CSV table of C-alpha atoms in Angstrom, one decimal:
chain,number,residue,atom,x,y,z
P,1,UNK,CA,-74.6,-101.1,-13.6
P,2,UNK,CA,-73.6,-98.5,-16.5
P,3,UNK,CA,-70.7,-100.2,-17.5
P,4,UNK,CA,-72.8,-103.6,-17.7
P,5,UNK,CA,-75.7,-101.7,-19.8
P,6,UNK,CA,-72.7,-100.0,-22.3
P,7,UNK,CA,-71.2,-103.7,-23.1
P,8,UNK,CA,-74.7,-105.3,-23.5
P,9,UNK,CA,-75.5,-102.5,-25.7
P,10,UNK,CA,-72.6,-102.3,-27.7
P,11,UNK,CA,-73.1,-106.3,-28.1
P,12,UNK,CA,-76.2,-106.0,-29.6
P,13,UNK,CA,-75.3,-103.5,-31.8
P,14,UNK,CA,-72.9,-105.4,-33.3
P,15,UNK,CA,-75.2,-108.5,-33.4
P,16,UNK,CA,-77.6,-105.9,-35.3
P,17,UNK,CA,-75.4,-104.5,-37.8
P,18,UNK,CA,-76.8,-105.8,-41.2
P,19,UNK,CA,-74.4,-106.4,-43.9
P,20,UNK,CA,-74.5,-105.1,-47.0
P,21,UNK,CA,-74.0,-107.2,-49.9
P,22,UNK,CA,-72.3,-104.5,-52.9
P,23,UNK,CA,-74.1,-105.7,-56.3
P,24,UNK,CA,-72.2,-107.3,-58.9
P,25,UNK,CA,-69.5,-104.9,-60.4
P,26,UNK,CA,-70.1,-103.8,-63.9
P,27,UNK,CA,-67.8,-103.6,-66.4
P,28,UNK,CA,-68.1,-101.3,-69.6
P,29,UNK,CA,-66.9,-101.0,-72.9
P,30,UNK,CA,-63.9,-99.5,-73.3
P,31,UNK,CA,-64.7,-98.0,-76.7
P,32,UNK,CA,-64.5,-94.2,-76.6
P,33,UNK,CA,-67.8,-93.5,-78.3
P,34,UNK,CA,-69.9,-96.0,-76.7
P,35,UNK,CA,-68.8,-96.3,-72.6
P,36,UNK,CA,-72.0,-98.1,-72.1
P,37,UNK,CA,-71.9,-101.5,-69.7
P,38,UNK,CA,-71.5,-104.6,-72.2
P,39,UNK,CA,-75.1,-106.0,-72.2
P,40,UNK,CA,-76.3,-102.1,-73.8
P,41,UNK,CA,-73.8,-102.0,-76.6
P,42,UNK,CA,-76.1,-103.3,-78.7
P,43,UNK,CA,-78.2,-100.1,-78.1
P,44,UNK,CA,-74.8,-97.7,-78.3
P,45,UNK,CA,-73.3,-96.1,-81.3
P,46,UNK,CA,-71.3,-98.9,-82.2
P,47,UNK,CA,-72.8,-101.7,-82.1
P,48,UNK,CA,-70.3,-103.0,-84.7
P,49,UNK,CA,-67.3,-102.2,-83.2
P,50,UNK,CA,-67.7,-103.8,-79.3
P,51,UNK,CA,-69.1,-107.0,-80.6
P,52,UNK,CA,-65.5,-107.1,-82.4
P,53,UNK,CA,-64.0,-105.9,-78.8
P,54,UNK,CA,-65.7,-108.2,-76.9
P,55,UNK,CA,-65.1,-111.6,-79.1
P,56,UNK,CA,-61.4,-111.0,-79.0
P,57,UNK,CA,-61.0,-109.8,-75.5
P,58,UNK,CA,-64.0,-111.2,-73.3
P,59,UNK,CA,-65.0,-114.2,-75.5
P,60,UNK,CA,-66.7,-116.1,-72.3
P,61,UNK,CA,-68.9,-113.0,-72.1
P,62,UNK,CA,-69.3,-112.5,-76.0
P,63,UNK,CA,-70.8,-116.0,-75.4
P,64,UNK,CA,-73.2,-115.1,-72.7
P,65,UNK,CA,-74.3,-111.9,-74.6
P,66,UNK,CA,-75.1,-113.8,-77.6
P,67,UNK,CA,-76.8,-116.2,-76.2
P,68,UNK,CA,-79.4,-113.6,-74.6
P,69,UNK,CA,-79.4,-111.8,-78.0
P,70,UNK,CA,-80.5,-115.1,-79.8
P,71,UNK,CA,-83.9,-115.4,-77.3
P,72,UNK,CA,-84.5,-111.9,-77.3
P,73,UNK,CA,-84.4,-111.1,-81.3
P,74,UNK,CA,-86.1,-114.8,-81.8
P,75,UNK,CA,-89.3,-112.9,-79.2
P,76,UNK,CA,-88.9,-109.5,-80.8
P,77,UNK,CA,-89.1,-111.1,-84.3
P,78,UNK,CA,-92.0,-112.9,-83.3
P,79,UNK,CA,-93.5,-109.9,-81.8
P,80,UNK,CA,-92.7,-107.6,-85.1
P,81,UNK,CA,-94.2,-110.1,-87.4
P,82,UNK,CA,-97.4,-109.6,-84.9
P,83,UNK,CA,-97.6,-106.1,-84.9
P,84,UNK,CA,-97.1,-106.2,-89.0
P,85,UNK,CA,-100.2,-109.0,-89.2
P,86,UNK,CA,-102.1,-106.1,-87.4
P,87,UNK,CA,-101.0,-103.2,-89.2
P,88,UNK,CA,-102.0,-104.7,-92.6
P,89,UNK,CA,-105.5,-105.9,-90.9
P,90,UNK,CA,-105.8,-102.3,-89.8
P,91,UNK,CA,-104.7,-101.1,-93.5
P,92,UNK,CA,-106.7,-103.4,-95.1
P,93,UNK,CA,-109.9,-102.1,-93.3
P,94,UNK,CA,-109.3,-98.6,-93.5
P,95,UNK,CA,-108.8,-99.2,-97.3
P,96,UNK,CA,-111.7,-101.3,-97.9
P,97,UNK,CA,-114.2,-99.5,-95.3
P,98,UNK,CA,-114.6,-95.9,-95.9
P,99,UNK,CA,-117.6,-95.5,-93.8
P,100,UNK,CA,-119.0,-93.0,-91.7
P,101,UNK,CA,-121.1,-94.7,-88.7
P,102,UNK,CA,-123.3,-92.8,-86.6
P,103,UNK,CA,-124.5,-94.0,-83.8
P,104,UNK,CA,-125.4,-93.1,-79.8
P,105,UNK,CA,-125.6,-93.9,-76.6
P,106,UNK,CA,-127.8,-92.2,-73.4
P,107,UNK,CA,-125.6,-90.9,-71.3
P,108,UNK,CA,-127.9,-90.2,-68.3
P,109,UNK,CA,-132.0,-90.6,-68.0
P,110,UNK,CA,-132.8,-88.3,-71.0
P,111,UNK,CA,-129.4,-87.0,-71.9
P,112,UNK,CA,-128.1,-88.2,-75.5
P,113,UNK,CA,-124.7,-88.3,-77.1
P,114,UNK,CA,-124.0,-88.5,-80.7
P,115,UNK,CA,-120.8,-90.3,-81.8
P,116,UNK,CA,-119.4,-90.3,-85.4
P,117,UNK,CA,-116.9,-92.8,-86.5
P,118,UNK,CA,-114.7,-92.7,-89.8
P,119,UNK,CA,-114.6,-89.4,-90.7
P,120,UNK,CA,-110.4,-89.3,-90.5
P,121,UNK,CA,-110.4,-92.3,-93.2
P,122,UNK,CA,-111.4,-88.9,-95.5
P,123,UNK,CA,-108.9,-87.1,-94.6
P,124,UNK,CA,-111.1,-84.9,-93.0
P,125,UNK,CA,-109.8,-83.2,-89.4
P,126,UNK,CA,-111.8,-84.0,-86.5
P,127,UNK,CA,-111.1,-80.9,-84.7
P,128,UNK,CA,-112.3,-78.4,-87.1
P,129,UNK,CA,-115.1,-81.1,-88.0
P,130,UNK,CA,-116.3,-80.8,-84.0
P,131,UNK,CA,-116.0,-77.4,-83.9
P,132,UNK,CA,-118.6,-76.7,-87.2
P,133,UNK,CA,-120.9,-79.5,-85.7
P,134,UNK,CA,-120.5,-77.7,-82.5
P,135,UNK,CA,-122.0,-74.0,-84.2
P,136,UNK,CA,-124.3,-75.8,-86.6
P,137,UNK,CA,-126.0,-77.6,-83.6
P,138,UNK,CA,-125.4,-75.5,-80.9
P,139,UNK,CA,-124.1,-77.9,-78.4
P,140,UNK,CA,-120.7,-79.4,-77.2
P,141,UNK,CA,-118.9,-81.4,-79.3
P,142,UNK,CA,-115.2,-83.1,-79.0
P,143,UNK,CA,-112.8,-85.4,-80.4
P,144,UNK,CA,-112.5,-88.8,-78.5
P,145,UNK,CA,-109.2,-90.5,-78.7
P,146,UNK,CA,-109.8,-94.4,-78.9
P,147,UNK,CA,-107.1,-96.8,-78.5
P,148,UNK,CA,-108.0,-98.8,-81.7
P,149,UNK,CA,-106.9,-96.0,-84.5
P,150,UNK,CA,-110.7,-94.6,-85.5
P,151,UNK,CA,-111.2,-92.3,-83.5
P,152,UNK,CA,-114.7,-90.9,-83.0
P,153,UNK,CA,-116.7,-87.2,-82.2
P,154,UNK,CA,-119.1,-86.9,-79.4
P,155,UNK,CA,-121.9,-84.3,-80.1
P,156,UNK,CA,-124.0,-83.7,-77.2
P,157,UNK,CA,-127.8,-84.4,-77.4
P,158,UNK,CA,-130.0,-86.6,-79.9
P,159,UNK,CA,-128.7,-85.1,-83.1
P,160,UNK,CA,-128.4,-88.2,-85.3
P,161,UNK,CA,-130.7,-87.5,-88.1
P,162,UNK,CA,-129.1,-84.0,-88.1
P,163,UNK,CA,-125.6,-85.1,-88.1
P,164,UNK,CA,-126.6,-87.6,-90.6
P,165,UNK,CA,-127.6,-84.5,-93.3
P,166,UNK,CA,-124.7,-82.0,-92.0
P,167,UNK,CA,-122.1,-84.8,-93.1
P,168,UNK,CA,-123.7,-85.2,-96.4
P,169,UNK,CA,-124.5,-81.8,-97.1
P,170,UNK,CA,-121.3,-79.7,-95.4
P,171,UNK,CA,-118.6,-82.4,-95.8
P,172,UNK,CA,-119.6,-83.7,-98.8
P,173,UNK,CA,-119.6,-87.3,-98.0
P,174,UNK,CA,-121.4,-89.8,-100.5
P,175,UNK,CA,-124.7,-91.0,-99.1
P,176,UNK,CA,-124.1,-94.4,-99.9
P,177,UNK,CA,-121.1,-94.4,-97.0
P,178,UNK,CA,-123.1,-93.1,-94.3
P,179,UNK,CA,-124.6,-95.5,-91.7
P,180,UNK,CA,-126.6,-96.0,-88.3
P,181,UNK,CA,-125.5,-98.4,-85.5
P,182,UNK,CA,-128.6,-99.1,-83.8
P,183,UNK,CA,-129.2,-101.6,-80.9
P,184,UNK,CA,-127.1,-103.2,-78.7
P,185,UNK,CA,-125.3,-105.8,-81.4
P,186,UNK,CA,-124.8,-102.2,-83.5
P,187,UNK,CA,-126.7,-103.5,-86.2
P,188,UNK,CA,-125.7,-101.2,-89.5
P,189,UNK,CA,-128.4,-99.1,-91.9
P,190,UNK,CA,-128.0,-96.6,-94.1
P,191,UNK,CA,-128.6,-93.3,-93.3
P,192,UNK,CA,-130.6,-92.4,-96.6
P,193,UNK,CA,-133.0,-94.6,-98.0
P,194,UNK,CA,-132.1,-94.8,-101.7
């Protein structure tokens, strides 16, 4: 009966053995300062140098490589020519727009926040700006970090009409550039009636 259970056993384990593939084998570049596997050379410190290796030695995989190269800069160049149609949008703004809006938003039943946008197009810094809003009012007050490049300063509490006068008068901002967001479309007014 052991010797029966042993074979069966030793049967299925061997039916149960899974085999294991080994991944394709990689083959580097041979050039001392670069060691890298072909498809990164690009990346390496020679970039020059095993392009020339490869197309004399390997030129079925110069072939390949190039061919992946081709669709990748065609994508990247695509995707630079995006990023540069943005950045002179964003320029452009900033440039055009020196604005300080002022707006806020209820946080809870009668809880207010006060948030400033624009005052980093003046090359003021929002840190030290929170901090004197922070003593002038005597409330909380930080720097909010927005994905889109303004970014803003929450003051705690309804403190717009306040903020309004400590920008002009303390950071010497023009009146003219100071608005309100109001309402849900953010419908711009100036701060100071002229």
């Amino acid at each position: 009966q052991r010797r029966h259970n042993r074979a069966f056993q030793s049967i299925m384990a061997d039916e149960l053995t899974p085999v294991i593939k080994l991944g394709q084998p990689v083959q580097y570049c041979p050039m001392l300062e670069c060691r890298l596997p072909f498809e990164y050379c690009k990346y390496g410190p020679c970039p020059g140098k095993c392009d020339a290796w490869v197309a004399t030695n390997l030129p079925d995989l110069y072939a390949e490589l190039k061919g992946q190269g081709d669709d990748a800069k065609g994508e990247s160049k695509k995707q630079k020519s995006k990023d540069r149609g943005k950045a002179s949008k964003k320029a452009g703004k900033t440039a055009s727009e020196k604005q300080v809006k002022i707006y806020q938003f209820q946080r809870s039943k009668r809880k207010f926040i006060t948030a400033i946008i624009g005052l980093d197009a003046f090359g003021l810094d929002l840190k030290q700006s929170a901090k004197k809003m922070s003593k002038q009012f005597a409330c909380s007050s930080s720097v909010v970090k927005c994905t889109p490049p303004p970014n803003e300063i929450h003051v705690q509490g309804d403190v717009k009409f306040d903020v309004a006068d400590f920008i002009l008068n303390k950071l010497k901002i023009p009146k003219e550039l100071i608005f309100f967001l109001e309402g849900k479309k953010k419908k711009k007014t100036p701060a100071f009636a002229n």
